[in-house]
mmCIF file of N, CA and C in Angstrom:
data_model
loop_
_atom_site.group_PDB
_atom_site.id
_atom_site.type_symbol
_atom_site.label_atom_id
_atom_site.label_comp_id
_atom_site.label_asym_id
_atom_site.label_seq_id
_atom_site.Cartn_x
_atom_site.Cartn_y
_atom_site.Cartn_z
ATOM 1 N N MET U 1 1.017 -1.188 0.284
ATOM 2 C CA MET U 1 0.102 0.105 -0.478
ATOM 3 C C MET U 1 0.926 0.983 0.275
ATOM 4 N N PRO U 2 0.280 1.824 -0.720
ATOM 5 C CA PRO U 2 1.593 3.116 -0.997
ATOM 6 C C PRO U 2 0.159 3.699 0.341
ATOM 7 N N ASN U 3 1.921 5.779 0.790
ATOM 8 C CA ASN U 3 1.244 6.198 1.560
ATOM 9 C C ASN U 3 1.355 7.909 0.882
ATOM 10 N N GLY U 4 0.371 8.255 1.958
ATOM 11 C CA GLY U 4 0.906 10.159 1.157
ATOM 12 C C GLY U 4 -0.251 10.714 1.909
ATOM 13 N N VAL U 5 -0.299 12.056 1.360
ATOM 14 C CA VAL U 5 -1.433 13.292 2.049
ATOM 15 C C VAL U 5 -1.901 13.575 2.070
ATOM 16 N N ILE U 6 -3.236 13.430 2.149
ATOM 17 C CA ILE U 6 -5.048 14.095 1.683
ATOM 18 C C ILE U 6 -4.239 15.763 1.503
ATOM 19 N N THR U 7 -3.951 16.719 0.406
ATOM 20 C CA THR U 7 -3.555 17.705 -0.279
ATOM 21 C C THR U 7 -4.700 19.071 -0.497
ATOM 22 N N PHE U 8 -6.160 18.178 -0.934
ATOM 23 C CA PHE U 8 -6.912 18.976 -1.123
ATOM 24 C C PHE U 8 -7.961 18.563 -0.854
ATOM 25 N N HIS U 9 -9.470 19.005 -0.437
ATOM 26 C CA HIS U 9 -10.825 18.219 0.173
ATOM 27 C C HIS U 9 -11.203 18.789 -0.967
ATOM 28 N N ASN U 10 -12.769 18.709 -1.534
ATOM 29 C CA ASN U 10 -13.628 19.746 -1.810
ATOM 30 C C ASN U 10 -14.538 19.086 -1.614
ATOM 31 N N ARG U 11 -15.324 19.863 -0.984
ATOM 32 C CA ARG U 11 -16.221 19.258 0.541
ATOM 33 C C ARG U 11 -17.822 19.123 -0.513
ATOM 34 N N LEU U 12 -17.786 20.271 -1.469
ATOM 35 C CA LEU U 12 -18.974 20.324 -2.162
ATOM 36 C C LEU U 12 -19.271 19.345 -3.268
ATOM 37 N N ARG U 13 -18.135 19.139 -3.995
ATOM 38 C CA ARG U 13 -18.207 18.196 -4.995
ATOM 39 C C ARG U 13 -17.681 16.810 -4.596
ATOM 40 N N TYR U 14 -17.843 17.048 -3.627
ATOM 41 C CA TYR U 14 -17.486 15.477 -2.536
ATOM 42 C C TYR U 14 -16.315 14.555 -3.401
ATOM 43 N N PHE U 15 -14.823 15.273 -2.845
ATOM 44 C CA PHE U 15 -13.918 14.214 -3.867
ATOM 45 C C PHE U 15 -12.557 15.009 -3.390
ATOM 46 N N ALA U 16 -11.172 14.424 -3.288
ATOM 47 C CA ALA U 16 -9.828 14.829 -2.475
ATOM 48 C C ALA U 16 -9.582 15.001 -3.584
ATOM 49 N N TRP U 17 -7.340 14.924 -3.133
ATOM 50 C CA TRP U 17 -6.791 14.583 -4.099
ATOM 51 C C TRP U 17 -5.542 14.188 -2.866
ATOM 52 N N ILE U 18 -5.009 12.773 -3.020
ATOM 53 C CA ILE U 18 -4.265 12.281 -2.251
ATOM 54 C C ILE U 18 -2.249 12.694 -2.997
ATOM 55 N N SER U 19 -1.457 13.050 -2.366
ATOM 56 C CA SER U 19 -0.185 13.180 -2.925
ATOM 57 C C SER U 19 0.635 12.050 -2.148
ATOM 58 N N PRO U 20 0.869 10.977 -3.296
ATOM 59 C CA PRO U 20 1.806 10.291 -3.051
ATOM 60 C C PRO U 20 3.640 10.253 -2.148
ATOM 61 N N ASP U 21 3.368 9.797 -1.101
ATOM 62 C CA ASP U 21 5.191 9.755 -1.051
ATOM 63 C C ASP U 21 5.992 9.763 -2.182
ATOM 64 N N SER U 22 5.785 8.870 -3.344
ATOM 65 C CA SER U 22 6.606 8.713 -4.548
ATOM 66 C C SER U 22 6.369 10.419 -4.876
ATOM 67 N N PHE U 23 7.047 10.809 -5.395
ATOM 68 C CA PHE U 23 7.539 11.977 -5.855
ATOM 69 C C PHE U 23 7.249 12.076 -7.865
ATOM 70 N N ALA U 24 7.759 10.980 -7.614
ATOM 71 C CA ALA U 24 7.008 10.439 -9.552
ATOM 72 C C ALA U 24 6.391 10.223 -9.802
ATOM 73 N N ALA U 25 5.174 9.467 -8.894
ATOM 74 C CA ALA U 25 3.949 9.738 -9.170
ATOM 75 C C ALA U 25 2.900 10.999 -9.061
ATOM 76 N N ASP U 26 2.329 10.720 -9.570
ATOM 77 C CA ASP U 26 1.020 12.026 -9.890
ATOM 78 C C ASP U 26 -0.345 12.162 -8.935
ATOM 79 N N ASP U 27 -0.860 12.935 -8.358
ATOM 80 C CA ASP U 27 -1.656 12.883 -7.048
ATOM 81 C C ASP U 27 -2.535 12.059 -7.167
ATOM 82 N N VAL U 28 -3.066 11.200 -6.428
ATOM 83 C CA VAL U 28 -4.597 10.528 -6.702
ATOM 84 C C VAL U 28 -5.651 10.813 -6.421
ATOM 85 N N PHE U 29 -6.775 10.834 -7.236
ATOM 86 C CA PHE U 29 -8.214 11.030 -6.971
ATOM 87 C C PHE U 29 -8.694 10.414 -6.018
ATOM 88 N N ALA U 30 -9.666 10.609 -5.292
ATOM 89 C CA ALA U 30 -10.197 9.904 -4.542
ATOM 90 C C ALA U 30 -11.867 10.650 -4.019
ATOM 91 N N ARG U 31 -12.779 9.885 -3.561
ATOM 92 C CA ARG U 31 -14.211 9.766 -3.586
ATOM 93 C C ARG U 31 -14.451 9.752 -2.217
ATOM 94 N N ALA U 32 -15.308 10.884 -2.344
ATOM 95 C CA ALA U 32 -16.014 10.712 -0.462
ATOM 96 C C ALA U 32 -16.227 9.710 -0.270
ATOM 97 N N ALA U 33 -17.054 8.794 -1.024
ATOM 98 C CA ALA U 33 -17.405 7.760 -0.076
ATOM 99 C C ALA U 33 -16.028 6.641 0.028
ATOM 100 N N ASP U 34 -15.003 6.951 -0.236
ATOM 101 C CA ASP U 34 -13.845 5.774 -0.002
ATOM 102 C C ASP U 34 -12.779 7.260 1.191
ATOM 103 N N LEU U 35 -13.777 8.230 1.134
ATOM 104 C CA LEU U 35 -12.382 9.088 2.317
ATOM 105 C C LEU U 35 -12.657 8.089 3.997
ATOM 106 N N PRO U 36 -11.593 8.519 4.477
ATOM 107 C CA PRO U 36 -12.095 8.235 5.966
ATOM 108 C C PRO U 36 -13.295 8.796 6.686
ATOM 109 N N ASP U 37 -13.588 8.455 8.136
ATOM 110 C CA ASP U 37 -14.830 8.925 8.758
ATOM 111 C C ASP U 37 -13.935 9.700 9.762
ATOM 112 N N ILE U 38 -13.472 10.759 9.068
ATOM 113 C CA ILE U 38 -13.361 11.989 9.836
ATOM 114 C C ILE U 38 -13.566 13.042 10.418
ATOM 115 N N ASP U 39 -13.248 13.961 11.439
ATOM 116 C CA ASP U 39 -13.664 15.473 10.663
ATOM 117 C C ASP U 39 -12.911 16.238 9.930
ATOM 118 N N GLU U 40 -14.059 16.753 8.436
ATOM 119 C CA GLU U 40 -13.395 16.971 7.390
ATOM 120 C C GLU U 40 -12.103 18.157 8.188
ATOM 121 N N ASP U 41 -12.562 19.341 8.978
ATOM 122 C CA ASP U 41 -10.892 20.047 9.264
ATOM 123 C C ASP U 41 -9.681 19.226 9.327
ATOM 124 N N GLU U 42 -9.738 18.157 9.827
ATOM 125 C CA GLU U 42 -8.519 17.359 9.789
ATOM 126 C C GLU U 42 -8.360 16.405 8.620
ATOM 127 N N LEU U 43 -9.398 16.463 7.853
ATOM 128 C CA LEU U 43 -8.518 15.586 6.865
ATOM 129 C C LEU U 43 -7.386 16.323 5.636
ATOM 130 N N VAL U 44 -7.473 17.463 5.333
ATOM 131 C CA VAL U 44 -6.330 17.519 4.556
ATOM 132 C C VAL U 44 -5.183 17.651 5.537
ATOM 133 N N GLY U 45 -4.107 17.167 5.060
ATOM 134 C CA GLY U 45 -2.506 17.170 5.658
ATOM 135 C C GLY U 45 -2.753 15.811 6.409
ATOM 136 N N SER U 46 -3.598 15.122 6.407
ATOM 137 C CA SER U 46 -3.875 13.550 7.161
ATOM 138 C C SER U 46 -2.176 12.442 6.808
ATOM 139 N N ARG U 47 -1.928 11.965 7.646
ATOM 140 C CA ARG U 47 -1.442 10.960 6.322
ATOM 141 C C ARG U 47 -1.512 9.841 6.343
ATOM 142 N N VAL U 48 -1.599 8.822 4.877
ATOM 143 C CA VAL U 48 -2.856 8.126 4.623
ATOM 144 C C VAL U 48 -2.423 6.961 3.941
ATOM 145 N N SER U 49 -2.179 6.030 3.974
ATOM 146 C CA SER U 49 -2.992 4.248 3.164
ATOM 147 C C SER U 49 -3.809 4.396 2.360
ATOM 148 N N PHE U 50 -3.005 3.404 1.426
ATOM 149 C CA PHE U 50 -3.983 3.539 0.506
ATOM 150 C C PHE U 50 -4.003 2.656 -0.837
ATOM 151 N N ASP U 51 -5.159 2.202 -1.403
ATOM 152 C CA ASP U 51 -4.664 1.183 -2.433
ATOM 153 C C ASP U 51 -4.902 1.959 -3.853
ATOM 154 N N VAL U 52 -4.414 1.775 -4.633
ATOM 155 C CA VAL U 52 -5.293 2.521 -6.359
ATOM 156 C C VAL U 52 -5.543 1.250 -7.157
ATOM 157 N N VAL U 53 -6.929 2.050 -7.585
ATOM 158 C CA VAL U 53 -7.294 1.220 -8.918
ATOM 159 C C VAL U 53 -7.130 2.000 -10.351
ATOM 160 N N GLU U 54 -6.660 1.863 -11.086
ATOM 161 C CA GLU U 54 -6.891 2.219 -12.536
ATOM 162 C C GLU U 54 -8.495 2.009 -12.790
ATOM 163 N N SER U 55 -9.052 3.214 -12.667
ATOM 164 C CA SER U 55 -10.698 2.946 -13.068
ATOM 165 C C SER U 55 -10.825 3.190 -14.770
ATOM 166 N N GLY U 56 -10.529 3.458 -15.482
ATOM 167 C CA GLY U 56 -10.419 4.114 -16.572
ATOM 168 C C GLY U 56 -10.332 5.183 -16.271
ATOM 169 N N GLU U 57 -10.527 6.262 -15.284
ATOM 170 C CA GLU U 57 -11.085 7.860 -15.422
ATOM 171 C C GLU U 57 -9.173 9.250 -15.651
ATOM 172 N N LYS U 58 -9.379 9.617 -15.874
ATOM 173 C CA LYS U 58 -8.532 10.267 -16.173
ATOM 174 C C LYS U 58 -7.025 9.995 -15.359
ATOM 175 N N ARG U 59 -7.461 9.366 -13.754
ATOM 176 C CA ARG U 59 -6.088 10.131 -12.841
ATOM 177 C C ARG U 59 -6.845 8.579 -11.902
ATOM 178 N N ALA U 60 -5.748 7.593 -11.939
ATOM 179 C CA ALA U 60 -5.700 6.464 -10.917
ATOM 180 C C ALA U 60 -6.479 7.348 -9.571
ATOM 181 N N ARG U 61 -7.470 6.125 -8.770
ATOM 182 C CA ARG U 61 -8.281 6.450 -8.020
ATOM 183 C C ARG U 61 -7.546 5.967 -6.226
ATOM 184 N N ALA U 62 -7.973 6.600 -5.693
ATOM 185 C CA ALA U 62 -7.365 6.182 -4.217
ATOM 186 C C ALA U 62 -8.312 4.832 -3.465
ATOM 187 N N ILE U 63 -8.915 4.499 -3.157
ATOM 188 C CA ILE U 63 -9.635 2.828 -2.342
ATOM 189 C C ILE U 63 -8.668 2.749 -1.190
ATOM 190 N N ASN U 64 -9.412 2.188 -0.220
ATOM 191 C CA ASN U 64 -9.025 1.772 1.125
ATOM 192 C C ASN U 64 -8.164 2.331 1.887
ATOM 193 N N ILE U 65 -8.860 3.837 1.739
ATOM 194 C CA ILE U 65 -7.660 5.372 2.577
ATOM 195 C C ILE U 65 -7.690 4.601 3.926
ATOM 196 N N THR U 66 -6.495 4.600 4.632
ATOM 197 C CA THR U 66 -6.728 4.519 6.662
ATOM 198 C C THR U 66 -5.713 5.864 6.613
ATOM 199 N N VAL U 67 -5.604 6.277 8.076
ATOM 200 C CA VAL U 67 -5.910 7.738 8.506
ATOM 201 C C VAL U 67 -4.266 6.585 9.270
ATOM 202 N N LEU U 68 -3.547 7.533 8.432
ATOM 203 C CA LEU U 68 -1.806 7.335 9.771
ATOM 204 C C LEU U 68 -1.397 7.899 10.639
ATOM 205 N N ALA U 69 -1.839 9.177 10.246
ATOM 206 C CA ALA U 69 -1.850 10.621 11.840
ATOM 207 C C ALA U 69 -1.986 11.543 10.802
ATOM 208 N N GLY U 70 -2.684 12.191 11.785
ATOM 209 C CA GLY U 70 -3.495 13.505 11.644
ATOM 210 C C GLY U 70 -2.299 14.555 11.126
ATOM 211 N N PRO U 71 -3.028 16.337 11.207
ATOM 212 C CA PRO U 71 -2.275 16.654 10.265
ATOM 213 C C PRO U 71 -1.433 17.405 10.658
ATOM 214 N N ALA U 72 -0.080 17.603 10.535
ATOM 215 C CA ALA U 72 1.051 18.151 11.041
ATOM 216 C C ALA U 72 0.783 19.555 11.231
ATOM 217 N N TRP U 73 0.060 20.432 12.352
ATOM 218 C CA TRP U 73 -0.062 21.840 12.293
ATOM 219 C C TRP U 73 1.368 22.740 12.530
ATOM 220 N N ASN U 74 1.433 23.698 12.061
ATOM 221 C CA ASN U 74 1.979 24.988 12.186
ATOM 222 C C ASN U 74 1.880 25.640 13.247
ATOM 223 N N ASP U 75 2.739 26.914 13.500
ATOM 224 C CA ASP U 75 2.109 28.760 13.915
ATOM 225 C C ASP U 75 2.410 29.623 13.382
ATOM 226 N N GLY U 76 1.843 30.614 12.970
ATOM 227 C CA GLY U 76 2.311 32.026 12.475
ATOM 228 C C GLY U 76 1.269 32.316 12.416
ATOM 229 N N VAL U 77 1.502 33.867 12.069
ATOM 230 C CA VAL U 77 0.262 34.802 12.061
ATOM 231 C C VAL U 77 0.175 35.184 10.415
ATOM 232 N N LEU U 78 -0.811 35.506 10.158
ATOM 233 C CA LEU U 78 -1.299 35.671 8.912
ATOM 234 C C LEU U 78 -0.770 37.579 8.542
ATOM 235 N N LEU U 79 0.600 37.566 7.285
ATOM 236 C CA LEU U 79 0.908 38.574 7.015
ATOM 237 C C LEU U 79 -0.177 39.716 6.258
ATOM 238 N N ASN U 80 -1.081 39.667 5.396
ATOM 239 C CA ASN U 80 -1.514 40.531 4.916
ATOM 240 C C ASN U 80 -2.731 39.296 3.944
ATOM 241 N N GLU U 81 -4.046 39.373 3.298
ATOM 242 C CA GLU U 81 -4.644 38.752 2.585
ATOM 243 C C GLU U 81 -5.666 39.403 1.785
ATOM 244 N N HIS U 82 -5.316 39.371 0.601
ATOM 245 C CA HIS U 82 -6.634 38.978 -0.154
ATOM 246 C C HIS U 82 -7.748 38.704 -0.670
ATOM 247 N N PHE U 83 -8.442 38.552 0.376
ATOM 248 C CA PHE U 83 -9.471 36.737 -0.362
ATOM 249 C C PHE U 83 -10.977 38.029 -0.544
ATOM 250 N N ASN U 84 -11.702 37.445 -1.511
ATOM 251 C CA ASN U 84 -12.809 38.048 -1.793
ATOM 252 C C ASN U 84 -13.290 37.702 -0.890
ATOM 253 N N ASP U 85 -14.785 38.106 -1.045
ATOM 254 C CA ASP U 85 -15.938 38.636 0.279
ATOM 255 C C ASP U 85 -16.683 36.898 0.477
ATOM 256 N N ASP U 86 -16.298 36.325 -0.597
ATOM 257 C CA ASP U 86 -16.779 34.400 0.334
ATOM 258 C C ASP U 86 -15.817 33.302 -0.063
ATOM 259 N N PHE U 87 -14.679 34.398 -0.566
ATOM 260 C CA PHE U 87 -13.736 33.401 0.150
ATOM 261 C C PHE U 87 -13.165 31.889 -1.038
ATOM 262 N N THR U 88 -13.957 32.812 -2.298
ATOM 263 C CA THR U 88 -13.799 31.632 -3.518
ATOM 264 C C THR U 88 -12.639 32.173 -4.027
ATOM 265 N N ARG U 89 -11.854 33.027 -4.009
ATOM 266 C CA ARG U 89 -10.621 33.541 -4.764
ATOM 267 C C ARG U 89 -10.304 34.308 -4.094
ATOM 268 N N GLY U 90 -8.110 34.039 -3.675
ATOM 269 C CA GLY U 90 -7.400 34.794 -3.078
ATOM 270 C C GLY U 90 -6.501 34.394 -2.119
ATOM 271 N N PHE U 91 -5.483 35.177 -1.867
ATOM 272 C CA PHE U 91 -4.709 34.572 -0.626
ATOM 273 C C PHE U 91 -4.169 35.394 -0.138
ATOM 274 N N GLY U 92 -3.005 35.031 0.645
ATOM 275 C CA GLY U 92 -2.167 35.796 1.917
ATOM 276 C C GLY U 92 -0.703 34.484 2.054
ATOM 277 N N PHE U 93 -0.302 35.568 2.727
ATOM 278 C CA PHE U 93 1.015 34.850 3.924
ATOM 279 C C PHE U 93 1.125 35.413 4.787
ATOM 280 N N ILE U 94 1.740 34.045 5.060
ATOM 281 C CA ILE U 94 2.118 33.936 6.804
ATOM 282 C C ILE U 94 3.329 33.650 7.343
ATOM 283 N N ARG U 95 3.505 34.258 8.286
ATOM 284 C CA ARG U 95 4.424 34.623 9.040
ATOM 285 C C ARG U 95 4.979 33.232 9.975
ATOM 286 N N PRO U 96 5.999 32.104 10.026
ATOM 287 C CA PRO U 96 6.016 31.045 10.662
ATOM 288 C C PRO U 96 6.432 31.579 12.273
ATOM 289 N N LEU U 97 5.726 31.064 13.000
ATOM 290 C CA LEU U 97 6.646 31.306 15.118
ATOM 291 C C LEU U 97 8.197 31.093 14.874
ATOM 292 N N GLN U 98 7.948 29.710 14.072
ATOM 293 C CA GLN U 98 9.110 29.648 14.349
ATOM 294 C C GLN U 98 9.561 29.219 12.657
ATOM 295 N N GLY U 99 11.290 29.102 12.095
ATOM 296 C CA GLY U 99 11.592 29.640 11.369
ATOM 297 C C GLY U 99 11.613 30.835 9.853
ATOM 298 N N GLN U 100 12.255 31.138 8.516
ATOM 299 C CA GLN U 100 12.249 32.274 7.950
ATOM 300 C C GLN U 100 10.742 31.675 6.492
ATOM 301 N N GLY U 101 10.993 33.131 6.647
ATOM 302 C CA GLY U 101 10.345 33.104 5.144
ATOM 303 C C GLY U 101 8.636 32.883 5.151
ATOM 304 N N ASN U 102 8.110 34.104 4.542
ATOM 305 C CA ASN U 102 6.692 33.319 4.462
ATOM 306 C C ASN U 102 6.054 31.777 3.924
ATOM 307 N N ILE U 103 5.200 31.547 4.186
ATOM 308 C CA ILE U 103 3.951 30.739 3.961
ATOM 309 C C ILE U 103 3.044 31.243 2.810
ATOM 310 N N PHE U 104 2.682 30.569 1.249
ATOM 311 C CA PHE U 104 1.542 31.227 0.829
ATOM 312 C C PHE U 104 0.544 30.777 1.528
ATOM 313 N N VAL U 105 -0.897 31.222 1.223
ATOM 314 C CA VAL U 105 -2.151 30.193 1.636
ATOM 315 C C VAL U 105 -3.521 30.736 0.585
ATOM 316 N N GLY U 106 -3.344 30.308 0.120
ATOM 317 C CA GLY U 106 -4.667 29.986 -0.941
ATOM 318 C C GLY U 106 -5.976 29.998 -0.260
ATOM 319 N N ALA U 107 -7.273 30.720 -0.940
ATOM 320 C CA ALA U 107 -8.061 30.333 -0.234
ATOM 321 C C ALA U 107 -8.901 29.435 -0.237
ATOM 322 N N THR U 108 -8.345 28.353 -0.992
ATOM 323 C CA THR U 108 -9.026 26.985 -0.783
ATOM 324 C C THR U 108 -8.957 26.265 0.675
ATOM 325 N N ALA U 109 -7.717 26.982 1.004
ATOM 326 C CA ALA U 109 -6.873 26.550 2.296
ATOM 327 C C ALA U 109 -7.175 26.287 3.421
ATOM 328 N N VAL U 110 -8.041 27.765 3.585
ATOM 329 C CA VAL U 110 -8.825 28.080 4.678
ATOM 330 C C VAL U 110 -9.902 27.284 5.288
ATOM 331 N N GLN U 111 -9.803 27.394 6.145
ATOM 332 C CA GLN U 111 -11.344 25.959 6.968
ATOM 333 C C GLN U 111 -12.523 27.323 6.338
ATOM 334 N N ARG U 112 -13.528 25.731 6.400
ATOM 335 C CA ARG U 112 -14.613 27.113 6.421
ATOM 336 C C ARG U 112 -15.361 28.087 7.509
ATOM 337 N N ALA U 113 -14.843 27.513 8.778
ATOM 338 C CA ALA U 113 -15.717 27.729 9.857
ATOM 339 C C ALA U 113 -14.931 28.722 9.934
ATOM 340 N N ASP U 114 -13.315 29.451 9.325
ATOM 341 C CA ASP U 114 -13.129 30.649 9.704
ATOM 342 C C ASP U 114 -12.703 32.040 8.915
ATOM 343 N N VAL U 115 -13.528 31.357 7.806
ATOM 344 C CA VAL U 115 -13.114 32.750 6.790
ATOM 345 C C VAL U 115 -13.790 33.859 7.458
ATOM 346 N N ALA U 116 -14.688 33.592 8.185
ATOM 347 C CA ALA U 116 -15.441 35.051 9.019
ATOM 348 C C ALA U 116 -14.354 35.694 9.939
ATOM 349 N N LEU U 117 -13.829 35.092 10.969
ATOM 350 C CA LEU U 117 -12.727 35.570 12.040
ATOM 351 C C LEU U 117 -10.902 35.521 10.270
ATOM 352 N N ILE U 118 -11.114 35.048 9.404
ATOM 353 C CA ILE U 118 -9.220 34.903 9.787
ATOM 354 C C ILE U 118 -9.280 37.089 8.709
ATOM 355 N N ARG U 119 -8.197 38.045 9.323
ATOM 356 C CA ARG U 119 -7.723 39.423 8.700
ATOM 357 C C ARG U 119 -5.922 38.975 8.626
ATOM 358 N N LYS U 120 -5.911 40.616 8.390
ATOM 359 C CA LYS U 120 -4.229 39.938 8.760
ATOM 360 C C LYS U 120 -4.234 40.113 10.122
ATOM 361 N N GLY U 121 -2.969 39.944 10.274
ATOM 362 C CA GLY U 121 -2.788 39.911 12.173
ATOM 363 C C GLY U 121 -3.224 38.584 12.496
ATOM 364 N N SER U 122 -3.843 37.854 12.077
ATOM 365 C CA SER U 122 -4.653 36.997 12.923
ATOM 366 C C SER U 122 -3.249 35.713 13.274
ATOM 367 N N HIS U 123 -3.888 35.013 14.682
ATOM 368 C CA HIS U 123 -2.721 33.874 15.044
ATOM 369 C C HIS U 123 -3.248 32.524 14.101
ATOM 370 N N VAL U 124 -2.967 32.128 13.378
ATOM 371 C CA VAL U 124 -3.203 31.065 12.605
ATOM 372 C C VAL U 124 -2.518 29.639 12.975
ATOM 373 N N GLU U 125 -3.127 28.512 11.974
ATOM 374 C CA GLU U 125 -2.085 27.009 12.401
ATOM 375 C C GLU U 125 -2.378 26.931 11.068
ATOM 376 N N TYR U 126 -1.167 26.161 10.192
ATOM 377 C CA TYR U 126 -1.287 25.856 8.833
ATOM 378 C C TYR U 126 -0.555 24.466 9.055
ATOM 379 N N VAL U 127 -0.745 23.565 7.803
ATOM 380 C CA VAL U 127 -0.365 22.466 7.038
ATOM 381 C C VAL U 127 0.502 22.708 5.834
ATOM 382 N N LEU U 128 1.986 22.205 6.020
ATOM 383 C CA LEU U 128 2.763 22.547 5.246
ATOM 384 C C LEU U 128 2.305 22.026 3.786
ATOM 385 N N ASN U 129 2.126 21.895 1.969
ATOM 386 C CA ASN U 129 1.768 21.247 1.438
ATOM 387 C C ASN U 129 3.386 20.136 1.032
ATOM 388 N N PRO U 130 3.024 19.007 1.284
ATOM 389 C CA PRO U 130 4.357 18.445 1.400
ATOM 390 C C PRO U 130 4.947 18.344 -0.234
ATOM 391 N N ARG U 131 4.373 18.072 -1.301
ATOM 392 C CA ARG U 131 4.457 19.052 -2.297
ATOM 393 C C ARG U 131 4.496 20.347 -3.127
ATOM 394 N N PRO U 132 4.841 21.713 -2.917
ATOM 395 C CA PRO U 132 5.019 23.099 -3.366
ATOM 396 C C PRO U 132 5.437 23.075 -5.362
ATOM 397 N N ILE U 133 4.702 23.174 -6.098
ATOM 398 C CA ILE U 133 4.727 23.689 -7.388
ATOM 399 C C ILE U 133 6.362 23.743 -7.307
ATOM 400 N N ASP U 134 6.928 25.065 -6.264
ATOM 401 C CA ASP U 134 8.042 25.497 -6.144
ATOM 402 C C ASP U 134 8.879 24.913 -4.684
ATOM 403 N N PRO U 135 9.651 23.943 -4.814
ATOM 404 C CA PRO U 135 10.419 23.727 -3.745
ATOM 405 C C PRO U 135 10.977 24.945 -2.752
ATOM 406 N N LEU U 136 11.291 25.948 -3.860
ATOM 407 C CA LEU U 136 12.023 27.810 -2.704
ATOM 408 C C LEU U 136 10.565 28.534 -1.664
ATOM 409 N N ARG U 137 9.212 28.158 -2.891
ATOM 410 C CA ARG U 137 8.596 28.949 -2.048
ATOM 411 C C ARG U 137 7.147 28.239 -1.337
ATOM 412 N N PRO U 138 7.049 27.800 -0.299
ATOM 413 C CA PRO U 138 6.169 27.031 0.140
ATOM 414 C C PRO U 138 5.007 27.300 0.529
ATOM 415 N N SER U 139 3.720 26.468 0.651
ATOM 416 C CA SER U 139 2.768 27.257 0.138
ATOM 417 C C SER U 139 1.876 26.191 1.828
ATOM 418 N N ALA U 140 0.985 26.546 2.031
ATOM 419 C CA ALA U 140 0.088 25.723 2.785
ATOM 420 C C ALA U 140 -1.187 24.998 2.097
ATOM 421 N N ILE U 141 -1.587 23.682 2.655
ATOM 422 C CA ILE U 141 -2.736 23.569 2.504
ATOM 423 C C ILE U 141 -3.751 23.349 2.937
ATOM 424 N N ALA U 142 -3.268 23.898 4.247
ATOM 425 C CA ALA U 142 -4.632 23.783 5.701
ATOM 426 C C ALA U 142 -4.287 25.203 6.287
ATOM 427 N N CYS U 143 -5.918 25.577 6.169
ATOM 428 C CA CYS U 143 -5.299 27.019 7.375
ATOM 429 C C CYS U 143 -6.002 27.593 8.581
ATOM 430 N N ARG U 144 -6.878 27.582 9.562
ATOM 431 C CA ARG U 144 -7.578 28.208 10.756
ATOM 432 C C ARG U 144 -6.863 28.767 11.575
ATOM 433 N N VAL U 145 -8.103 29.309 11.651
ATOM 434 C CA VAL U 145 -7.849 30.760 13.102
ATOM 435 C C VAL U 145 -7.987 30.092 14.335
ATOM 436 N N MET U 146 -6.200 30.582 15.153
ATOM 437 C CA MET U 146 -5.927 29.984 16.228
ATOM 438 C C MET U 146 -7.246 30.998 16.917
ATOM 439 N N ARG U 147 -7.718 29.959 17.966
ATOM 440 C CA ARG U 147 -8.869 30.374 19.111
ATOM 441 C C ARG U 147 -9.160 30.560 20.556
#
């Protein structure tokens, strides 16, 4: 069974993407029915094991998904944000409390319950993308406001 990290979950369309540990492999599609039964806010960033089936669709599909560990949350402060009113578009940057550099966060990474709370200066927790597009520019796959 390969292992990987759930990097995206679409609550409205009932699917997710898993980024396998093997960097040679493409992300694997997962239907909501195949996802583990855990809190949606803890799904993105979770380490999982899974089986892969070739389904004749565009990409391979993950089945028998099992959570190995929950997300690895990090602390930071939101430096700035450029989100539209309904958080369907936009981005911000997080300053880690430990470490250097800024972390990019897209609107889709902000957890649904926190869209009304997140503002410049907010203390946030975030999960790093295990396979960023540019390794020199880290990005977050999940972000929530600290309460």
